[in-house]
Structures are given as structure tokens and as C-alpha cells.
mmCIF file with all atom_site columns, C-alpha atoms in Angstrom:
data_model
loop_
_atom_site.group_PDB
_atom_site.id
_atom_site.type_symbol
_atom_site.label_atom_id
_atom_site.label_alt_id
_atom_site.label_comp_id
_atom_site.label_asym_id
_atom_site.label_entity_id
_atom_site.label_seq_id
_atom_site.pdbx_PDB_ins_code
_atom_site.Cartn_x
_atom_site.Cartn_y
_atom_site.Cartn_z
_atom_site.occupancy
_atom_site.B_iso_or_equiv
_atom_site.pdbx_formal_charge
_atom_site.auth_seq_id
_atom_site.auth_comp_id
_atom_site.auth_asym_id
_atom_site.auth_atom_id
_atom_site.pdbx_PDB_model_num
ATOM 1   C CA . GLY J 1 1   ? 111.422 84.725  92.432  1.00 55.00 ? 1   GLY J CA 1
ATOM 2   C CA . ALA J 1 2   ? 114.043 84.232  90.139  1.00 81.00 ? 2   ALA J CA 1
ATOM 3   C CA . GLY J 1 3   ? 116.586 87.377  90.171  1.00 93.00 ? 3   GLY J CA 1
ATOM 4   C CA . VAL J 1 4   ? 119.474 87.712  88.191  1.00 97.00 ? 4   VAL J CA 1
ATOM 5   C CA . SER J 1 5   ? 122.155 84.684  87.201  1.00 97.00 ? 5   SER J CA 1
ATOM 6   C CA . GLN J 1 6   ? 125.343 85.147  85.655  1.00 98.00 ? 6   GLN J CA 1
ATOM 7   C CA . SER J 1 7   ? 127.692 81.620  84.085  1.00 97.00 ? 7   SER J CA 1
ATOM 8   C CA . PRO J 1 8   ? 130.228 80.506  84.078  1.00 97.00 ? 8   PRO J CA 1
ATOM 9   C CA . ARG J 1 9   ? 130.978 81.568  88.014  1.00 97.00 ? 9   ARG J CA 1
ATOM 10  C CA . TYR J 1 10  ? 134.362 81.420  87.386  1.00 97.00 ? 10  TYR J CA 1
ATOM 11  C CA . LYS J 1 11  ? 136.295 81.493  84.688  1.00 98.00 ? 11  LYS J CA 1
ATOM 12  C CA . VAL J 1 12  ? 140.279 81.272  83.825  1.00 98.00 ? 12  VAL J CA 1
ATOM 13  C CA . ALA J 1 13  ? 141.345 81.699  80.410  1.00 98.00 ? 13  ALA J CA 1
ATOM 14  C CA . LYS J 1 14  ? 145.346 81.833  79.220  1.00 97.00 ? 14  LYS J CA 1
ATOM 15  C CA . ARG J 1 15  ? 145.478 84.842  77.651  1.00 97.00 ? 15  ARG J CA 1
ATOM 16  C CA . GLY J 1 16  ? 144.899 85.755  74.151  1.00 97.00 ? 16  GLY J CA 1
ATOM 17  C CA . GLN J 1 17  ? 141.465 83.268  74.638  1.00 98.00 ? 17  GLN J CA 1
ATOM 18  C CA . ASP J 1 18  ? 138.315 85.093  74.137  1.00 98.00 ? 18  ASP J CA 1
ATOM 19  C CA . VAL J 1 19  ? 136.020 83.875  76.134  1.00 98.00 ? 19  VAL J CA 1
ATOM 20  C CA . ALA J 1 20  ? 132.375 84.805  76.417  1.00 98.00 ? 20  ALA J CA 1
ATOM 21  C CA . LEU J 1 21  ? 129.930 85.646  79.655  1.00 98.00 ? 21  LEU J CA 1
ATOM 22  C CA . ARG J 1 22  ? 126.614 85.208  80.090  1.00 98.00 ? 22  ARG J CA 1
ATOM 23  C CA . CYS J 1 23  ? 124.020 87.563  81.981  1.00 98.00 ? 23  CYS J CA 1
ATOM 24  C CA . ASP J 1 24  ? 119.883 85.984  82.317  1.00 98.00 ? 24  ASP J CA 1
ATOM 25  C CA . PRO J 1 25  ? 118.133 88.923  83.947  1.00 97.00 ? 25  PRO J CA 1
ATOM 26  C CA . ILE J 1 26  ? 115.249 88.551  85.449  1.00 96.00 ? 26  ILE J CA 1
ATOM 27  C CA . SER J 1 27  ? 112.265 88.184  82.969  1.00 94.00 ? 27  SER J CA 1
ATOM 28  C CA . GLY J 1 28  ? 110.785 90.926  82.182  1.00 93.00 ? 28  GLY J CA 1
ATOM 29  C CA . HIS J 1 29  ? 113.328 93.847  82.473  1.00 94.00 ? 29  HIS J CA 1
ATOM 30  C CA . VAL J 1 30  ? 113.486 96.119  80.195  1.00 94.00 ? 30  VAL J CA 1
ATOM 31  C CA . SER J 1 31  ? 116.875 98.194  81.703  1.00 94.00 ? 31  SER J CA 1
ATOM 32  C CA . LEU J 1 32  ? 120.487 95.046  81.402  1.00 96.00 ? 32  LEU J CA 1
ATOM 33  C CA . PHE J 1 33  ? 124.038 96.680  82.485  1.00 96.00 ? 33  PHE J CA 1
ATOM 34  C CA . TRP J 1 34  ? 127.415 95.453  82.714  1.00 98.00 ? 34  TRP J CA 1
ATOM 35  C CA . TYR J 1 35  ? 130.374 96.261  85.501  1.00 98.00 ? 35  TYR J CA 1
ATOM 36  C CA . GLN J 1 36  ? 133.384 95.294  85.711  1.00 98.00 ? 36  GLN J CA 1
ATOM 37  C CA . GLN J 1 37  ? 135.185 94.981  89.421  1.00 96.00 ? 37  GLN J CA 1
ATOM 38  C CA . ALA J 1 38  ? 138.974 94.781  89.353  1.00 95.00 ? 38  ALA J CA 1
ATOM 39  C CA . LEU J 1 39  ? 140.518 93.711  92.819  1.00 93.00 ? 39  LEU J CA 1
ATOM 40  C CA . GLY J 1 40  ? 139.558 96.333  96.281  1.00 91.00 ? 40  GLY J CA 1
ATOM 41  C CA . GLN J 1 41  ? 137.929 98.402  93.481  1.00 94.00 ? 41  GLN J CA 1
ATOM 42  C CA . GLY J 1 42  ? 134.031 99.398  93.269  1.00 95.00 ? 42  GLY J CA 1
ATOM 43  C CA . PRO J 1 43  ? 132.133 98.434  90.567  1.00 96.00 ? 43  PRO J CA 1
ATOM 44  C CA . GLU J 1 44  ? 132.615 100.239 86.784  1.00 96.00 ? 44  GLU J CA 1
ATOM 45  C CA . PHE J 1 45  ? 129.992 100.768 84.501  1.00 95.00 ? 45  PHE J CA 1
ATOM 46  C CA . LEU J 1 46  ? 130.383 98.957  81.017  1.00 97.00 ? 46  LEU J CA 1
ATOM 47  C CA . THR J 1 47  ? 127.577 99.140  79.225  1.00 96.00 ? 47  THR J CA 1
ATOM 48  C CA . TYR J 1 48  ? 123.773 99.310  79.159  1.00 95.00 ? 48  TYR J CA 1
ATOM 49  C CA . PHE J 1 49  ? 121.117 98.010  77.120  1.00 95.00 ? 49  PHE J CA 1
ATOM 50  C CA . GLN J 1 50  ? 117.663 99.097  76.493  1.00 94.00 ? 50  GLN J CA 1
ATOM 51  C CA . ASN J 1 51  ? 115.747 95.700  75.391  1.00 95.00 ? 51  ASN J CA 1
ATOM 52  C CA . GLU J 1 52  ? 117.878 94.257  72.254  1.00 96.00 ? 52  GLU J CA 1
ATOM 53  C CA . ALA J 1 53  ? 120.205 98.406  71.636  1.00 96.00 ? 53  ALA J CA 1
ATOM 54  C CA . GLN J 1 54  ? 122.385 98.858  73.284  1.00 96.00 ? 54  GLN J CA 1
ATOM 55  C CA . LEU J 1 55  ? 122.622 102.525 73.933  1.00 93.00 ? 55  LEU J CA 1
ATOM 56  C CA . ASP J 1 56  ? 125.956 103.218 75.555  1.00 93.00 ? 56  ASP J CA 1
ATOM 57  C CA . LYS J 1 57  ? 128.962 101.212 75.545  1.00 94.00 ? 57  LYS J CA 1
ATOM 58  C CA . SER J 1 58  ? 131.393 104.250 76.550  1.00 93.00 ? 58  SER J CA 1
ATOM 59  C CA . GLY J 1 59  ? 132.599 102.154 79.103  1.00 94.00 ? 59  GLY J CA 1
ATOM 60  C CA . LEU J 1 60  ? 133.493 99.675  77.418  1.00 97.00 ? 60  LEU J CA 1
ATOM 61  C CA . PRO J 1 61  ? 137.477 99.551  78.257  1.00 95.00 ? 61  PRO J CA 1
ATOM 62  C CA . SER J 1 62  ? 138.760 98.370  74.435  1.00 94.00 ? 62  SER J CA 1
ATOM 63  C CA . ASP J 1 63  ? 137.571 97.701  71.143  1.00 95.00 ? 63  ASP J CA 1
ATOM 64  C CA . ARG J 1 64  ? 138.166 93.310  72.189  1.00 97.00 ? 64  ARG J CA 1
ATOM 65  C CA . PHE J 1 65  ? 135.707 94.049  74.460  1.00 98.00 ? 65  PHE J CA 1
ATOM 66  C CA . PHE J 1 66  ? 131.957 93.513  72.807  1.00 97.00 ? 66  PHE J CA 1
ATOM 67  C CA . ALA J 1 67  ? 128.333 92.947  74.403  1.00 98.00 ? 67  ALA J CA 1
ATOM 68  C CA . GLU J 1 68  ? 124.508 91.497  72.720  1.00 97.00 ? 68  GLU J CA 1
ATOM 69  C CA . ARG J 1 69  ? 121.539 91.542  73.777  1.00 97.00 ? 69  ARG J CA 1
ATOM 70  C CA . PRO J 1 70  ? 119.770 89.869  69.977  1.00 96.00 ? 70  PRO J CA 1
ATOM 71  C CA . GLU J 1 71  ? 116.241 89.667  72.073  1.00 94.00 ? 71  GLU J CA 1
ATOM 72  C CA . GLY J 1 72  ? 116.104 91.927  74.945  1.00 92.00 ? 72  GLY J CA 1
ATOM 73  C CA . SER J 1 73  ? 116.858 88.938  77.292  1.00 95.00 ? 73  SER J CA 1
ATOM 74  C CA . VAL J 1 74  ? 119.847 87.040  77.901  1.00 98.00 ? 74  VAL J CA 1
ATOM 75  C CA . SER J 1 75  ? 122.921 88.903  77.288  1.00 98.00 ? 75  SER J CA 1
ATOM 76  C CA . THR J 1 76  ? 126.419 87.720  76.561  1.00 98.00 ? 76  THR J CA 1
ATOM 77  C CA . LEU J 1 77  ? 130.195 90.041  76.830  1.00 98.00 ? 77  LEU J CA 1
ATOM 78  C CA . LYS J 1 78  ? 132.795 88.484  74.766  1.00 98.00 ? 78  LYS J CA 1
ATOM 79  C CA . ILE J 1 79  ? 136.701 89.390  75.707  1.00 98.00 ? 79  ILE J CA 1
ATOM 80  C CA . GLN J 1 80  ? 138.374 88.504  73.001  1.00 98.00 ? 80  GLN J CA 1
ATOM 81  C CA . ARG J 1 81  ? 142.319 87.847  72.704  1.00 98.00 ? 81  ARG J CA 1
ATOM 82  C CA . THR J 1 82  ? 141.975 88.682  77.212  1.00 98.00 ? 82  THR J CA 1
ATOM 83  C CA . GLN J 1 83  ? 145.029 90.109  78.545  1.00 97.00 ? 83  GLN J CA 1
ATOM 84  C CA . GLN J 1 84  ? 146.230 90.284  82.041  1.00 96.00 ? 84  GLN J CA 1
ATOM 85  C CA . GLU J 1 85  ? 144.798 93.216  82.929  1.00 96.00 ? 85  GLU J CA 1
ATOM 86  C CA . ASP J 1 86  ? 141.074 92.259  82.332  1.00 97.00 ? 86  ASP J CA 1
ATOM 87  C CA . SER J 1 87  ? 140.976 90.657  85.326  1.00 98.00 ? 87  SER J CA 1
ATOM 88  C CA . ALA J 1 88  ? 138.212 91.462  87.464  1.00 97.00 ? 88  ALA J CA 1
ATOM 89  C CA . VAL J 1 89  ? 135.244 90.329  88.294  1.00 97.00 ? 89  VAL J CA 1
ATOM 90  C CA . TYR J 1 90  ? 131.886 91.747  85.885  1.00 98.00 ? 90  TYR J CA 1
ATOM 91  C CA . LEU J 1 91  ? 128.824 92.069  87.067  1.00 98.00 ? 91  LEU J CA 1
ATOM 92  C CA . CYS J 1 92  ? 125.361 92.053  85.304  1.00 98.00 ? 92  CYS J CA 1
ATOM 93  C CA . ALA J 1 93  ? 122.499 94.300  86.687  1.00 96.00 ? 93  ALA J CA 1
ATOM 94  C CA . SER J 1 94  ? 118.957 94.289  84.724  1.00 95.00 ? 94  SER J CA 1
ATOM 95  C CA . SER J 1 95  ? 116.193 96.719  86.176  1.00 93.00 ? 95  SER J CA 1
ATOM 96  C CA . LEU J 1 96  ? 112.729 96.962  85.070  1.00 91.00 ? 96  LEU J CA 1
ATOM 97  C CA . VAL J 1 97  ? 112.312 100.503 84.229  1.00 84.00 ? 97  VAL J CA 1
ATOM 98  C CA . VAL J 1 98  ? 114.132 102.039 81.508  1.00 83.00 ? 98  VAL J CA 1
ATOM 99  C CA . GLY J 1 99  ? 117.368 103.997 82.686  1.00 79.00 ? 99  GLY J CA 1
ATOM 100 C CA . GLY J 1 100 ? 116.442 102.282 85.756  1.00 77.00 ? 100 GLY J CA 1
ATOM 101 C CA . TRP J 1 101 ? 119.957 103.648 87.178  1.00 81.00 ? 101 TRP J CA 1
ATOM 102 C CA . VAL J 1 102 ? 118.513 103.293 90.534  1.00 78.00 ? 102 VAL J CA 1
ATOM 103 C CA . GLU J 1 103 ? 116.734 100.336 90.853  1.00 82.00 ? 103 GLU J CA 1
ATOM 104 C CA . GLN J 1 104 ? 119.206 97.733  89.418  1.00 91.00 ? 104 GLN J CA 1
ATOM 105 C CA . TYR J 1 105 ? 118.891 94.387  90.726  1.00 94.00 ? 105 TYR J CA 1
ATOM 106 C CA . PHE J 1 106 ? 122.775 92.614  90.157  1.00 96.00 ? 106 PHE J CA 1
ATOM 107 C CA . GLY J 1 107 ? 123.802 88.978  89.769  1.00 97.00 ? 107 GLY J CA 1
ATOM 108 C CA . PRO J 1 108 ? 126.584 87.498  91.745  1.00 96.00 ? 108 PRO J CA 1
ATOM 109 C CA . GLY J 1 109 ? 129.344 88.251  88.823  1.00 97.00 ? 109 GLY J CA 1
ATOM 110 C CA . THR J 1 110 ? 131.679 86.149  86.758  1.00 98.00 ? 110 THR J CA 1
ATOM 111 C CA . ARG J 1 111 ? 134.688 85.653  88.350  1.00 97.00 ? 111 ARG J CA 1
ATOM 112 C CA . LEU J 1 112 ? 137.807 86.069  84.824  1.00 98.00 ? 112 LEU J CA 1
ATOM 113 C CA . THR J 1 113 ? 141.411 85.533  86.197  1.00 98.00 ? 113 THR J CA 1
ATOM 114 C CA . VAL J 1 114 ? 143.114 85.142  82.897  1.00 98.00 ? 114 VAL J CA 1
ATOM 115 C CA . THR J 1 115 ? 146.591 84.055  83.709  1.00 96.00 ? 115 THR J CA 1
ATOM 116 C CA . ASP X 2 1   ? 139.801 110.384 89.258  1.00 74.00 ? 1   ASP X CA 1
ATOM 117 C CA . GLN X 2 2   ? 137.829 108.837 92.039  1.00 87.00 ? 2   GLN X CA 1
ATOM 118 C CA . GLN X 2 3   ? 134.653 111.029 91.904  1.00 94.00 ? 3   GLN X CA 1
ATOM 119 C CA . VAL X 2 4   ? 133.095 109.150 94.532  1.00 97.00 ? 4   VAL X CA 1
ATOM 120 C CA . LYS X 2 5   ? 135.758 108.473 97.193  1.00 96.00 ? 5   LYS X CA 1
ATOM 121 C CA . GLN X 2 6   ? 135.157 105.441 100.597 1.00 96.00 ? 6   GLN X CA 1
ATOM 122 C CA . ASN X 2 7   ? 138.721 106.498 102.025 1.00 91.00 ? 7   ASN X CA 1
ATOM 123 C CA . SER X 2 8   ? 138.320 104.588 105.233 1.00 91.00 ? 8   SER X CA 1
ATOM 124 C CA . PRO X 2 9   ? 139.118 100.516 103.291 1.00 92.00 ? 9   PRO X CA 1
ATOM 125 C CA . SER X 2 10  ? 137.277 98.954  106.770 1.00 95.00 ? 10  SER X CA 1
ATOM 126 C CA . LEU X 2 11  ? 135.638 100.245 109.865 1.00 96.00 ? 11  LEU X CA 1
ATOM 127 C CA . SER X 2 12  ? 135.260 96.938  113.079 1.00 97.00 ? 12  SER X CA 1
ATOM 128 C CA . VAL X 2 13  ? 132.330 97.706  115.302 1.00 98.00 ? 13  VAL X CA 1
ATOM 129 C CA . GLN X 2 14  ? 131.105 95.649  118.250 1.00 97.00 ? 14  GLN X CA 1
ATOM 130 C CA . GLU X 2 15  ? 127.437 94.224  117.973 1.00 97.00 ? 15  GLU X CA 1
ATOM 131 C CA . GLY X 2 16  ? 124.377 96.926  119.194 1.00 97.00 ? 16  GLY X CA 1
ATOM 132 C CA . ARG X 2 17  ? 127.615 100.211 118.974 1.00 97.00 ? 17  ARG X CA 1
ATOM 133 C CA . ILE X 2 18  ? 126.826 102.756 115.946 1.00 98.00 ? 18  ILE X CA 1
ATOM 134 C CA . SER X 2 19  ? 128.241 102.439 112.428 1.00 98.00 ? 19  SER X CA 1
ATOM 135 C CA . ILE X 2 20  ? 129.123 105.283 110.409 1.00 98.00 ? 20  ILE X CA 1
ATOM 136 C CA . LEU X 2 21  ? 130.385 104.881 106.975 1.00 98.00 ? 21  LEU X CA 1
ATOM 137 C CA . ASN X 2 22  ? 131.766 107.881 105.206 1.00 97.00 ? 22  ASN X CA 1
ATOM 138 C CA . CYS X 2 23  ? 131.709 108.537 101.655 1.00 98.00 ? 23  CYS X CA 1
ATOM 139 C CA . ASP X 2 24  ? 133.126 111.651 99.549  1.00 98.00 ? 24  ASP X CA 1
ATOM 140 C CA . TYR X 2 25  ? 131.888 112.820 95.806  1.00 97.00 ? 25  TYR X CA 1
ATOM 141 C CA . THR X 2 26  ? 133.372 115.405 93.543  1.00 96.00 ? 26  THR X CA 1
ATOM 142 C CA . ASN X 2 27  ? 131.458 115.987 90.936  1.00 93.00 ? 27  ASN X CA 1
ATOM 143 C CA . SER X 2 28  ? 128.737 118.541 91.993  1.00 92.00 ? 28  SER X CA 1
ATOM 144 C CA . MET X 2 29  ? 126.517 117.349 89.404  1.00 92.00 ? 29  MET X CA 1
ATOM 145 C CA . PHE X 2 30  ? 125.904 113.999 91.193  1.00 93.00 ? 30  PHE X CA 1
ATOM 146 C CA . ASP X 2 31  ? 121.765 114.491 92.286  1.00 92.00 ? 31  ASP X CA 1
ATOM 147 C CA . TYR X 2 32  ? 120.536 111.068 93.297  1.00 94.00 ? 32  TYR X CA 1
ATOM 148 C CA . PHE X 2 33  ? 123.039 108.736 96.161  1.00 96.00 ? 33  PHE X CA 1
ATOM 149 C CA . LEU X 2 34  ? 122.941 104.983 96.966  1.00 96.00 ? 34  LEU X CA 1
ATOM 150 C CA . TRP X 2 35  ? 124.706 102.610 99.163  1.00 97.00 ? 35  TRP X CA 1
ATOM 151 C CA . TYR X 2 36  ? 125.047 98.913  98.341  1.00 97.00 ? 36  TYR X CA 1
ATOM 152 C CA . LYS X 2 37  ? 125.597 95.816  100.378 1.00 97.00 ? 37  LYS X CA 1
ATOM 153 C CA . LYS X 2 38  ? 127.941 93.001  98.950  1.00 96.00 ? 38  LYS X CA 1
ATOM 154 C CA . TYR X 2 39  ? 128.021 89.630  100.280 1.00 95.00 ? 39  TYR X CA 1
ATOM 155 C CA . PRO X 2 40  ? 131.192 87.469  99.667  1.00 92.00 ? 40  PRO X CA 1
ATOM 156 C CA . ALA X 2 41  ? 130.445 85.602  96.194  1.00 88.00 ? 41  ALA X CA 1
ATOM 157 C CA . GLU X 2 42  ? 127.196 87.603  95.704  1.00 93.00 ? 42  GLU X CA 1
ATOM 158 C CA . GLY X 2 43  ? 126.228 90.633  93.783  1.00 94.00 ? 43  GLY X CA 1
ATOM 159 C CA . PRO X 2 44  ? 125.861 94.307  95.435  1.00 95.00 ? 44  PRO X CA 1
ATOM 160 C CA . THR X 2 45  ? 121.562 94.418  96.865  1.00 95.00 ? 45  THR X CA 1
ATOM 161 C CA . PHE X 2 46  ? 120.658 98.152  97.474  1.00 94.00 ? 46  PHE X CA 1
ATOM 162 C CA . LEU X 2 47  ? 120.216 99.642  100.575 1.00 96.00 ? 47  LEU X CA 1
ATOM 163 C CA . ILE X 2 48  ? 119.421 102.913 100.788 1.00 96.00 ? 48  ILE X CA 1
ATOM 164 C CA . SER X 2 49  ? 119.304 105.729 99.114  1.00 95.00 ? 49  SER X CA 1
ATOM 165 C CA . ILE X 2 50  ? 118.905 110.056 99.546  1.00 96.00 ? 50  ILE X CA 1
ATOM 166 C CA . SER X 2 51  ? 117.943 111.934 97.060  1.00 95.00 ? 51  SER X CA 1
ATOM 167 C CA . SER X 2 52  ? 119.531 116.047 96.081  1.00 94.00 ? 52  SER X CA 1
ATOM 168 C CA . ILE X 2 53  ? 116.651 117.510 97.204  1.00 95.00 ? 53  ILE X CA 1
ATOM 169 C CA . LYS X 2 54  ? 117.018 116.516 101.006 1.00 96.00 ? 54  LYS X CA 1
ATOM 170 C CA . ASP X 2 55  ? 119.821 115.840 103.544 1.00 96.00 ? 55  ASP X CA 1
ATOM 171 C CA . LYS X 2 56  ? 118.515 112.854 105.584 1.00 98.00 ? 56  LYS X CA 1
ATOM 172 C CA . ASN X 2 57  ? 116.490 109.383 104.591 1.00 97.00 ? 57  ASN X CA 1
ATOM 173 C CA . GLU X 2 58  ? 115.487 106.774 107.387 1.00 98.00 ? 58  GLU X CA 1
ATOM 174 C CA . ASP X 2 59  ? 114.864 103.086 106.259 1.00 96.00 ? 59  ASP X CA 1
ATOM 175 C CA . GLY X 2 60  ? 114.850 100.622 109.630 1.00 97.00 ? 60  GLY X CA 1
ATOM 176 C CA . ARG X 2 61  ? 118.100 100.799 110.770 1.00 98.00 ? 61  ARG X CA 1
ATOM 177 C CA . PHE X 2 62  ? 119.824 102.789 108.408 1.00 98.00 ? 62  PHE X CA 1
ATOM 178 C CA . THR X 2 63  ? 119.836 105.736 107.993 1.00 98.00 ? 63  THR X CA 1
ATOM 179 C CA . VAL X 2 64  ? 121.964 107.967 105.231 1.00 98.00 ? 64  VAL X CA 1
ATOM 180 C CA . PHE X 2 65  ? 123.080 111.840 106.109 1.00 98.00 ? 65  PHE X CA 1
ATOM 181 C CA . LEU X 2 66  ? 123.555 113.762 103.453 1.00 98.00 ? 66  LEU X CA 1
ATOM 182 C CA . ASN X 2 67  ? 126.456 117.559 103.176 1.00 97.00 ? 67  ASN X CA 1
ATOM 183 C CA . LYS X 2 68  ? 125.608 119.156 99.823  1.00 96.00 ? 68  LYS X CA 1
ATOM 184 C CA . SER X 2 69  ? 128.265 121.804 101.109 1.00 96.00 ? 69  SER X CA 1
ATOM 185 C CA . ALA X 2 70  ? 130.651 119.416 102.349 1.00 97.00 ? 70  ALA X CA 1
ATOM 186 C CA . LYS X 2 71  ? 130.037 117.381 99.360  1.00 97.00 ? 71  LYS X CA 1
ATOM 187 C CA . HIS X 2 72  ? 129.889 114.682 101.977 1.00 98.00 ? 72  HIS X CA 1
ATOM 188 C CA . LEU X 2 73  ? 127.493 111.334 102.635 1.00 97.00 ? 73  LEU X CA 1
ATOM 189 C CA . SER X 2 74  ? 126.913 109.137 105.372 1.00 98.00 ? 74  SER X CA 1
ATOM 190 C CA . LEU X 2 75  ? 125.218 106.062 106.679 1.00 98.00 ? 75  LEU X CA 1
ATOM 191 C CA . HIS X 2 76  ? 124.467 105.506 110.273 1.00 98.00 ? 76  HIS X CA 1
ATOM 192 C CA . ILE X 2 77  ? 123.540 101.623 111.378 1.00 98.00 ? 77  ILE X CA 1
ATOM 193 C CA . VAL X 2 78  ? 122.105 101.358 114.690 1.00 97.00 ? 78  VAL X CA 1
ATOM 194 C CA . PRO X 2 79  ? 122.198 98.918  116.223 1.00 98.00 ? 79  PRO X CA 1
ATOM 195 C CA . SER X 2 80  ? 125.237 97.253  114.558 1.00 98.00 ? 80  SER X CA 1
ATOM 196 C CA . GLN X 2 81  ? 124.660 93.205  114.272 1.00 97.00 ? 81  GLN X CA 1
ATOM 197 C CA . PRO X 2 82  ? 126.722 90.673  113.359 1.00 96.00 ? 82  PRO X CA 1
ATOM 198 C CA . GLY X 2 83  ? 124.560 89.439  110.059 1.00 96.00 ? 83  GLY X CA 1
ATOM 199 C CA . ASP X 2 84  ? 125.803 93.342  108.775 1.00 98.00 ? 84  ASP X CA 1
ATOM 200 C CA . SER X 2 85  ? 129.283 92.303  108.347 1.00 98.00 ? 85  SER X CA 1
ATOM 201 C CA . ALA X 2 86  ? 129.656 92.863  104.502 1.00 97.00 ? 86  ALA X CA 1
ATOM 202 C CA . VAL X 2 87  ? 131.459 95.424  102.134 1.00 97.00 ? 87  VAL X CA 1
ATOM 203 C CA . TYR X 2 88  ? 129.399 98.380  101.538 1.00 98.00 ? 88  TYR X CA 1
ATOM 204 C CA . PHE X 2 89  ? 129.656 100.580 98.633  1.00 97.00 ? 89  PHE X CA 1
ATOM 205 C CA . CYS X 2 90  ? 129.025 103.886 97.926  1.00 97.00 ? 90  CYS X CA 1
ATOM 206 C CA . ALA X 2 91  ? 127.370 105.404 94.511  1.00 96.00 ? 91  ALA X CA 1
ATOM 207 C CA . ALA X 2 92  ? 126.438 108.368 92.772  1.00 95.00 ? 92  ALA X CA 1
ATOM 208 C CA . ILE X 2 93  ? 123.972 109.525 89.840  1.00 93.00 ? 93  ILE X CA 1
ATOM 209 C CA . SER X 2 94  ? 123.685 112.613 87.776  1.00 90.00 ? 94  SER X CA 1
ATOM 210 C CA . THR X 2 95  ? 120.088 111.759 87.204  1.00 83.00 ? 95  THR X CA 1
ATOM 211 C CA . GLY X 2 96  ? 119.882 113.444 83.742  1.00 76.00 ? 96  GLY X CA 1
ATOM 212 C CA . ALA X 2 97  ? 120.555 112.236 80.134  1.00 65.00 ? 97  ALA X CA 1
ATOM 213 C CA . ASN X 2 98  ? 124.076 110.267 79.851  1.00 67.00 ? 98  ASN X CA 1
ATOM 214 C CA . SER X 2 99  ? 123.846 109.664 83.224  1.00 79.00 ? 99  SER X CA 1
ATOM 215 C CA . LYS X 2 100 ? 125.685 106.075 84.689  1.00 87.00 ? 100 LYS X CA 1
ATOM 216 C CA . LEU X 2 101 ? 126.219 104.781 88.118  1.00 92.00 ? 101 LEU X CA 1
ATOM 217 C CA . THR X 2 102 ? 129.791 106.488 89.882  1.00 94.00 ? 102 THR X CA 1
ATOM 218 C CA . PHE X 2 103 ? 130.778 104.029 92.654  1.00 96.00 ? 103 PHE X CA 1
ATOM 219 C CA . GLY X 2 104 ? 133.077 103.713 95.636  1.00 97.00 ? 104 GLY X CA 1
ATOM 220 C CA . LYS X 2 105 ? 135.752 101.464 96.077  1.00 96.00 ? 105 LYS X CA 1
ATOM 221 C CA . GLY X 2 106 ? 133.466 100.164 98.882  1.00 97.00 ? 106 GLY X CA 1
ATOM 222 C CA . ILE X 2 107 ? 134.576 99.945  103.128 1.00 97.00 ? 107 ILE X CA 1
ATOM 223 C CA . THR X 2 108 ? 134.237 96.506  104.451 1.00 97.00 ? 108 THR X CA 1
ATOM 224 C CA . LEU X 2 109 ? 132.360 96.925  107.704 1.00 98.00 ? 109 LEU X CA 1
ATOM 225 C CA . SER X 2 110 ? 133.069 94.069  110.850 1.00 98.00 ? 110 SER X CA 1
ATOM 226 C CA . VAL X 2 111 ? 130.511 93.525  113.625 1.00 97.00 ? 111 VAL X CA 1
ATOM 227 C CA . ARG X 2 112 ? 131.628 91.813  116.122 1.00 96.00 ? 112 ARG X CA 1
ATOM 228 C CA . PRO X 2 113 ? 129.869 89.874  118.245 1.00 92.00 ? 113 PRO X CA 1
#
């Protein structure tokens, strides 16, 4: 069956540009998570959705980061006025259950490079 | 402040031998621990987990040991196979309200044929 997909897989942005990263979770999965993985580091939590509700955005590093999941399915992570420190792999994960922290399925990630 | 630490960045073992990957944590509120495996250009995939009420969990070639007093866990792979070559992440969570997964930096395992 189809897993979590993310697009684009690679994105190069000039500093100051806005970017939008898309996540298609597994169909029917209630929970959706975004993570940021810097080079040589483990994934770090950004935000969590339960259906369309953003229940936790405590990991978003600044107000330039914004995430939405308007219909409880596809999610978009938007970064405004990108900075070099935003360069990272952005991972999306989904889970069938509410919370679902221990039953997450990860997508392949979007590698963002800010030049 | 790294709450989950994987202090060895890499490990190389011979095919057929045991691989031991170590992980330490500092937050005593963590009560559930997971290991993820990651191949290049793919997302992490769940490998094995352990609850803090246990000290061992086994699944085929993979066994995770938990030493709560030392705040230490380890993943044993026996026998190691070349297909096990990947980055392994240790992760931990406190399964209460506002919980979230905290990952270590990962260990790159290379299994030599």
C-alpha cells in the first residue's frame, strides 16, 4: 500500500524566499507530525495535527514557520523568508491513532537547501 | 541540551558478528523507548521498542535492553547482516500529556561482508 509521500523531494531556495513543503499521509491516518532534521542530527519535533486541528506547535523555531492541514489529510509546511539555518531535511510522519507517537510512519523527507 | 545521547557516531562490524548500539538518556520521565532504522534518502522506519516496565524486548535478530538505573539502553543485532548497514536512531518519550518523541543523533552501522 502507499506510504507517506512528500514533495518536493529536494528544494533549493534563495535566502529570503518563501517555500511550501507538502505531505500526503497514509489514507485514514488521524495524526500527522512534522520534524526538522539538520545535518548530523536526529529529527526534531516541529508540530502535531490531530485531523485538521494543530494541537502542538511548540517545536516551530520561529514565526516564519507555519503549518496547516485544512481538511485533515494533506498537510503543508510553509517557511517564509527562508534563512540559511533553515537548511535541513523536513520529515513528515503519520499515525492511525490519536497521539500515535509510538506508531508513526515516516515519509522520505524534503531536503531544503537555502543559498 | 541533548536528552537522548548516542555518543558513538559510527560502528563497523563483521557480517555474522554481534552489533551493539548504545543510547543514554537524561530525562527520568521517559517511559517508552524506540529504535528506528534509516537508509539514505528514506525516512526512518520503526525497528523495535521497549516500555520502562521491562528490561528486555526481543524480535528476531533484534533485542533491546533497558537499564533504568543507569538511564541506558542498547540494541543488539545478532547475527549482523550487510543489509543492516544504516543509520540507527534511538528515541524516547514520556507517554503523558504533551508528550513528543525525542531522538538521538544516530549511529551509522556498517556491516562488512
